[in-house]
């Protein structure tokens, strides 16, 4: 709900998703989640249906939150996962085609970052994420991609890889899948923006001002 160029950030995300043909959106909420419900409602102003999965005050981490959504039956057999602070420029149809065409168990979008916008954390080659590992102080030279903030996951993969009721980072599951050679990749060509830091928020507002607003 942080304002970006005078509007709640979630509005920009929902406009982008609706413009890409998305019709069902799930918000995983927790602390002050009632504020998100009140601000976004059922999604009808954007032409989407919004479901909410509320963790309450016992936060489960990004991985645990996704598992809870699967358990609640609101995700379907396969689904996109988008971080709530990410503003992306990628064709969801192309990502879906890459996922289904190669019969991947899971797929991560990546961007050739070379340490520019965040610390690089992925090795990508031949359509696969060969290694994904966050938090390395000195990423090896071949690790010049970064997680773009959008993945495709299967419900059964989440249930098998994330223990019920535990607080788990989604990055742990994605790391394990990459180590097992089970994580496909899709290269995004336009940089991402994130509002999780003052600099990221300023960069996005500058981008929107320069381009005249969000593009669908």
Short mmCIF file of C-alpha atoms in Angstrom, two decimals:
data_model
loop_
_atom_site.label_atom_id
_atom_site.label_comp_id
_atom_site.label_asym_id
_atom_site.label_seq_id
_atom_site.Cartn_x
_atom_site.Cartn_y
_atom_site.Cartn_z
CA UNK A 1 0.00 0.00 0.00
CA UNK A 2 3.02 2.32 -0.10
CA UNK A 3 2.23 5.22 -2.40
CA UNK A 4 4.11 5.35 -5.66
CA UNK A 5 3.56 8.52 -7.69
CA UNK A 6 0.55 9.24 -5.49
CA UNK A 7 -1.10 5.81 -5.80
CA UNK A 8 -0.94 2.61 -3.75
CA UNK A 9 1.65 0.36 -5.33
CA UNK A 10 -0.77 -2.57 -5.43
CA UNK A 11 -2.91 -0.61 -7.91
CA UNK A 12 0.00 -0.54 -10.36
CA UNK A 13 0.59 -4.27 -9.96
CA UNK A 14 -3.10 -5.11 -10.46
CA UNK A 15 -3.34 -2.93 -13.57
CA UNK A 16 -0.32 -4.66 -15.03
CA UNK A 17 -1.61 -8.14 -14.21
CA UNK A 18 -5.06 -7.40 -15.63
CA UNK A 19 -3.49 -5.98 -18.77
CA UNK A 20 -1.59 -9.26 -19.21
CA UNK A 21 -4.80 -11.27 -19.06
CA UNK A 22 -4.65 -12.38 -15.43
CA UNK A 23 -8.12 -12.82 -13.90
CA UNK A 24 -7.41 -14.44 -10.51
CA UNK A 25 -5.02 -12.95 -7.94
CA UNK A 26 -4.17 -14.26 -4.48
CA UNK A 27 -2.74 -11.90 -1.85
CA UNK A 28 -0.85 -13.57 0.99
CA UNK A 29 -1.32 -11.21 3.91
CA UNK A 30 -0.38 -11.09 7.58
CA UNK A 31 0.44 -8.12 9.79
CA UNK A 32 -2.14 -5.37 9.10
CA UNK A 33 -3.60 -7.56 6.37
CA UNK A 34 -7.01 -6.02 7.05
CA UNK A 35 -5.69 -2.78 5.54
CA UNK A 36 -4.92 -4.61 2.29
CA UNK A 37 -8.41 -6.15 2.19
CA UNK A 38 -10.03 -2.78 2.81
CA UNK A 39 -7.98 -1.05 0.11
CA UNK A 40 -8.32 -3.65 -2.66
CA UNK A 41 -11.61 -5.44 -1.95
CA UNK A 42 -12.62 -8.18 -4.35
CA UNK A 43 -10.55 -6.82 -7.24
CA UNK A 44 -13.52 -5.86 -9.41
CA UNK A 45 -12.21 -2.32 -10.18
CA UNK A 46 -9.34 -4.00 -12.05
CA UNK A 47 -11.38 -6.79 -13.62
CA UNK A 48 -9.79 -9.50 -11.46
CA UNK A 49 -10.96 -11.72 -8.62
CA UNK A 50 -8.86 -11.33 -5.47
CA UNK A 51 -8.64 -14.05 -2.82
CA UNK A 52 -6.82 -13.49 0.46
CA UNK A 53 -4.81 -15.98 2.51
CA UNK A 54 -4.17 -14.52 5.95
CA UNK A 55 -1.28 -15.83 8.06
CA UNK A 56 -2.37 -13.75 11.03
CA UNK A 57 0.43 -12.74 13.39
CA UNK A 58 2.36 -16.02 13.02
CA UNK A 59 4.26 -15.18 9.85
CA UNK A 60 5.42 -18.12 7.77
CA UNK A 61 7.95 -16.50 5.47
CA UNK A 62 7.54 -16.33 1.70
CA UNK A 63 7.78 -20.11 1.28
CA UNK A 64 5.38 -20.89 4.10
CA UNK A 65 2.93 -18.32 2.78
CA UNK A 66 2.89 -19.99 -0.64
CA UNK A 67 2.35 -23.40 0.96
CA UNK A 68 -0.57 -22.02 2.98
CA UNK A 69 -2.16 -20.68 -0.21
CA UNK A 70 -1.79 -24.12 -1.80
CA UNK A 71 -3.33 -25.78 1.25
CA UNK A 72 -6.29 -23.39 1.08
CA UNK A 73 -6.94 -24.49 -2.51
CA UNK A 74 -6.72 -21.06 -4.15
CA UNK A 75 -3.71 -21.59 -6.43
CA UNK A 76 -4.55 -24.33 -8.91
CA UNK A 77 -2.10 -27.01 -10.00
CA UNK A 78 0.46 -24.47 -11.31
CA UNK A 79 0.65 -20.74 -10.71
CA UNK A 80 2.74 -17.58 -10.89
CA UNK A 81 4.37 -16.18 -7.74
CA UNK A 82 5.05 -12.43 -7.74
CA UNK A 83 6.62 -10.53 -4.87
CA UNK A 84 4.52 -7.70 -3.47
CA UNK A 85 7.24 -5.08 -3.83
CA UNK A 86 8.25 -5.85 -7.43
CA UNK A 87 7.37 -3.81 -10.53
CA UNK A 88 8.21 -5.95 -13.55
CA UNK A 89 8.34 -5.57 -17.34
CA UNK A 90 7.95 -9.07 -18.73
CA UNK A 91 5.42 -10.88 -20.93
CA UNK A 92 3.56 -13.35 -18.72
CA UNK A 93 2.36 -15.29 -21.76
CA UNK A 94 5.95 -15.85 -22.86
CA UNK A 95 6.91 -16.99 -19.36
CA UNK A 96 4.00 -19.41 -19.27
CA UNK A 97 4.93 -20.77 -22.70
CA UNK A 98 8.51 -21.35 -21.56
CA UNK A 99 7.25 -23.20 -18.50
CA UNK A 100 4.81 -25.46 -20.30
CA UNK A 101 6.84 -25.94 -23.48
CA UNK A 102 9.84 -27.37 -21.67
CA UNK A 103 7.80 -29.30 -19.09
CA UNK A 104 9.63 -27.66 -16.20
CA UNK A 105 8.79 -28.59 -12.64
CA UNK A 106 9.39 -24.96 -11.69
CA UNK A 107 10.61 -21.87 -13.50
CA UNK A 108 12.30 -18.68 -12.35
CA UNK A 109 12.60 -15.46 -14.33
CA UNK A 110 16.09 -14.00 -14.21
CA UNK A 111 17.78 -10.80 -15.38
CA UNK A 112 21.38 -10.35 -16.47
CA UNK A 113 22.27 -8.05 -13.65
CA UNK A 114 26.07 -8.30 -13.30
CA UNK A 115 25.75 -6.76 -9.83
CA UNK A 116 24.11 -3.52 -11.00
CA UNK A 117 20.72 -3.34 -9.28
CA UNK A 118 21.18 -5.97 -6.61
CA UNK A 119 23.74 -8.64 -5.75
CA UNK A 120 23.68 -11.31 -8.45
CA UNK A 121 22.48 -14.69 -7.19
CA UNK A 122 21.84 -17.00 -10.15
CA UNK A 123 23.72 -18.96 -12.79
CA UNK A 124 21.60 -19.27 -15.94
CA UNK A 125 22.47 -21.25 -19.06
CA UNK A 126 20.65 -23.32 -21.69
CA UNK A 127 17.21 -22.50 -20.31
CA UNK A 128 18.01 -23.70 -16.78
CA UNK A 129 18.92 -21.99 -13.53
CA UNK A 130 21.93 -24.13 -12.69
CA UNK A 131 22.53 -22.46 -9.34
CA UNK A 132 20.47 -20.05 -7.26
CA UNK A 133 21.81 -18.85 -3.94
CA UNK A 134 20.99 -15.63 -2.14
CA UNK A 135 23.25 -13.88 0.33
CA UNK A 136 26.69 -14.75 -1.00
CA UNK A 137 29.17 -12.05 -0.01
CA UNK A 138 31.24 -12.70 -3.13
CA UNK A 139 29.22 -14.34 -5.93
CA UNK A 140 31.40 -16.32 -8.34
CA UNK A 141 32.04 -14.76 -11.79
CA UNK A 142 29.57 -17.07 -13.54
CA UNK A 143 26.79 -15.90 -11.21
CA UNK A 144 25.84 -12.78 -13.18
CA UNK A 145 22.03 -13.13 -13.13
CA UNK A 146 19.58 -12.11 -10.42
CA UNK A 147 16.14 -13.42 -9.47
CA UNK A 148 13.70 -11.16 -11.32
CA UNK A 149 10.88 -11.58 -8.80
CA UNK A 150 8.52 -13.85 -10.73
CA UNK A 151 8.37 -17.64 -10.70
CA UNK A 152 6.07 -20.44 -11.82
CA UNK A 153 5.52 -23.21 -9.28
CA UNK A 154 3.53 -26.42 -9.06
CA UNK A 155 1.33 -27.08 -6.06
CA UNK A 156 2.76 -30.56 -5.54
CA UNK A 157 6.32 -29.21 -5.65
CA UNK A 158 5.49 -26.69 -2.93
CA UNK A 159 3.84 -29.31 -0.72
CA UNK A 160 6.83 -31.63 -1.10
CA UNK A 161 9.48 -28.96 -0.62
CA UNK A 162 8.08 -26.75 2.16
CA UNK A 163 7.26 -28.27 5.55
CA UNK A 164 3.79 -27.46 6.87
CA UNK A 165 3.49 -24.78 9.53
CA UNK A 166 7.13 -23.69 9.38
CA UNK A 167 8.62 -20.29 8.58
CA UNK A 168 10.53 -20.79 5.32
CA UNK A 169 11.93 -18.44 2.71
CA UNK A 170 10.82 -19.27 -0.83
CA UNK A 171 14.45 -18.83 -1.84
CA UNK A 172 15.29 -22.03 0.07
CA UNK A 173 12.92 -24.08 -2.09
CA UNK A 174 14.20 -22.48 -5.28
CA UNK A 175 17.79 -23.09 -4.21
CA UNK A 176 17.06 -26.78 -3.61
CA UNK A 177 15.35 -27.10 -7.00
CA UNK A 178 18.31 -25.50 -8.77
CA UNK A 179 20.76 -27.80 -6.98
CA UNK A 180 18.70 -30.79 -8.11
CA UNK A 181 18.63 -29.62 -11.75
CA UNK A 182 14.85 -29.06 -11.61
CA UNK A 183 14.59 -25.27 -12.00
CA UNK A 184 13.98 -23.86 -15.46
CA UNK A 185 14.74 -20.25 -16.30
CA UNK A 186 13.39 -17.43 -18.43
CA UNK A 187 15.50 -14.38 -19.18
CA UNK A 188 13.75 -11.01 -18.82
CA UNK A 189 15.29 -8.24 -20.89
CA UNK A 190 13.92 -5.13 -19.14
CA UNK A 191 15.16 -4.24 -15.66
CA UNK A 192 12.98 -4.73 -12.60
CA UNK A 193 12.05 -2.12 -10.00
CA UNK A 194 11.35 -2.71 -6.32
CA UNK A 195 9.93 -0.51 -3.60
CA UNK A 196 11.52 -2.31 -0.66
CA UNK A 197 14.08 0.47 -0.14
CA UNK A 198 14.01 4.28 -0.40
CA UNK A 199 16.35 4.15 -3.40
CA UNK A 200 14.22 1.52 -5.14
CA UNK A 201 11.10 3.61 -4.60
CA UNK A 202 12.83 6.72 -5.97
CA UNK A 203 14.07 4.80 -9.02
CA UNK A 204 10.56 3.56 -9.82
CA UNK A 205 8.97 6.98 -9.44
CA UNK A 206 11.65 8.43 -11.75
CA UNK A 207 10.95 5.66 -14.28
CA UNK A 208 7.20 6.27 -14.21
CA UNK A 209 7.71 10.01 -14.60
CA UNK A 210 10.00 9.48 -17.58
CA UNK A 211 7.71 6.99 -19.34
CA UNK A 212 4.37 8.61 -18.54
CA UNK A 213 3.17 5.89 -16.19
CA UNK A 214 2.83 2.11 -16.16
CA UNK A 215 2.71 0.23 -19.47
CA UNK A 216 0.54 -2.79 -19.94
#
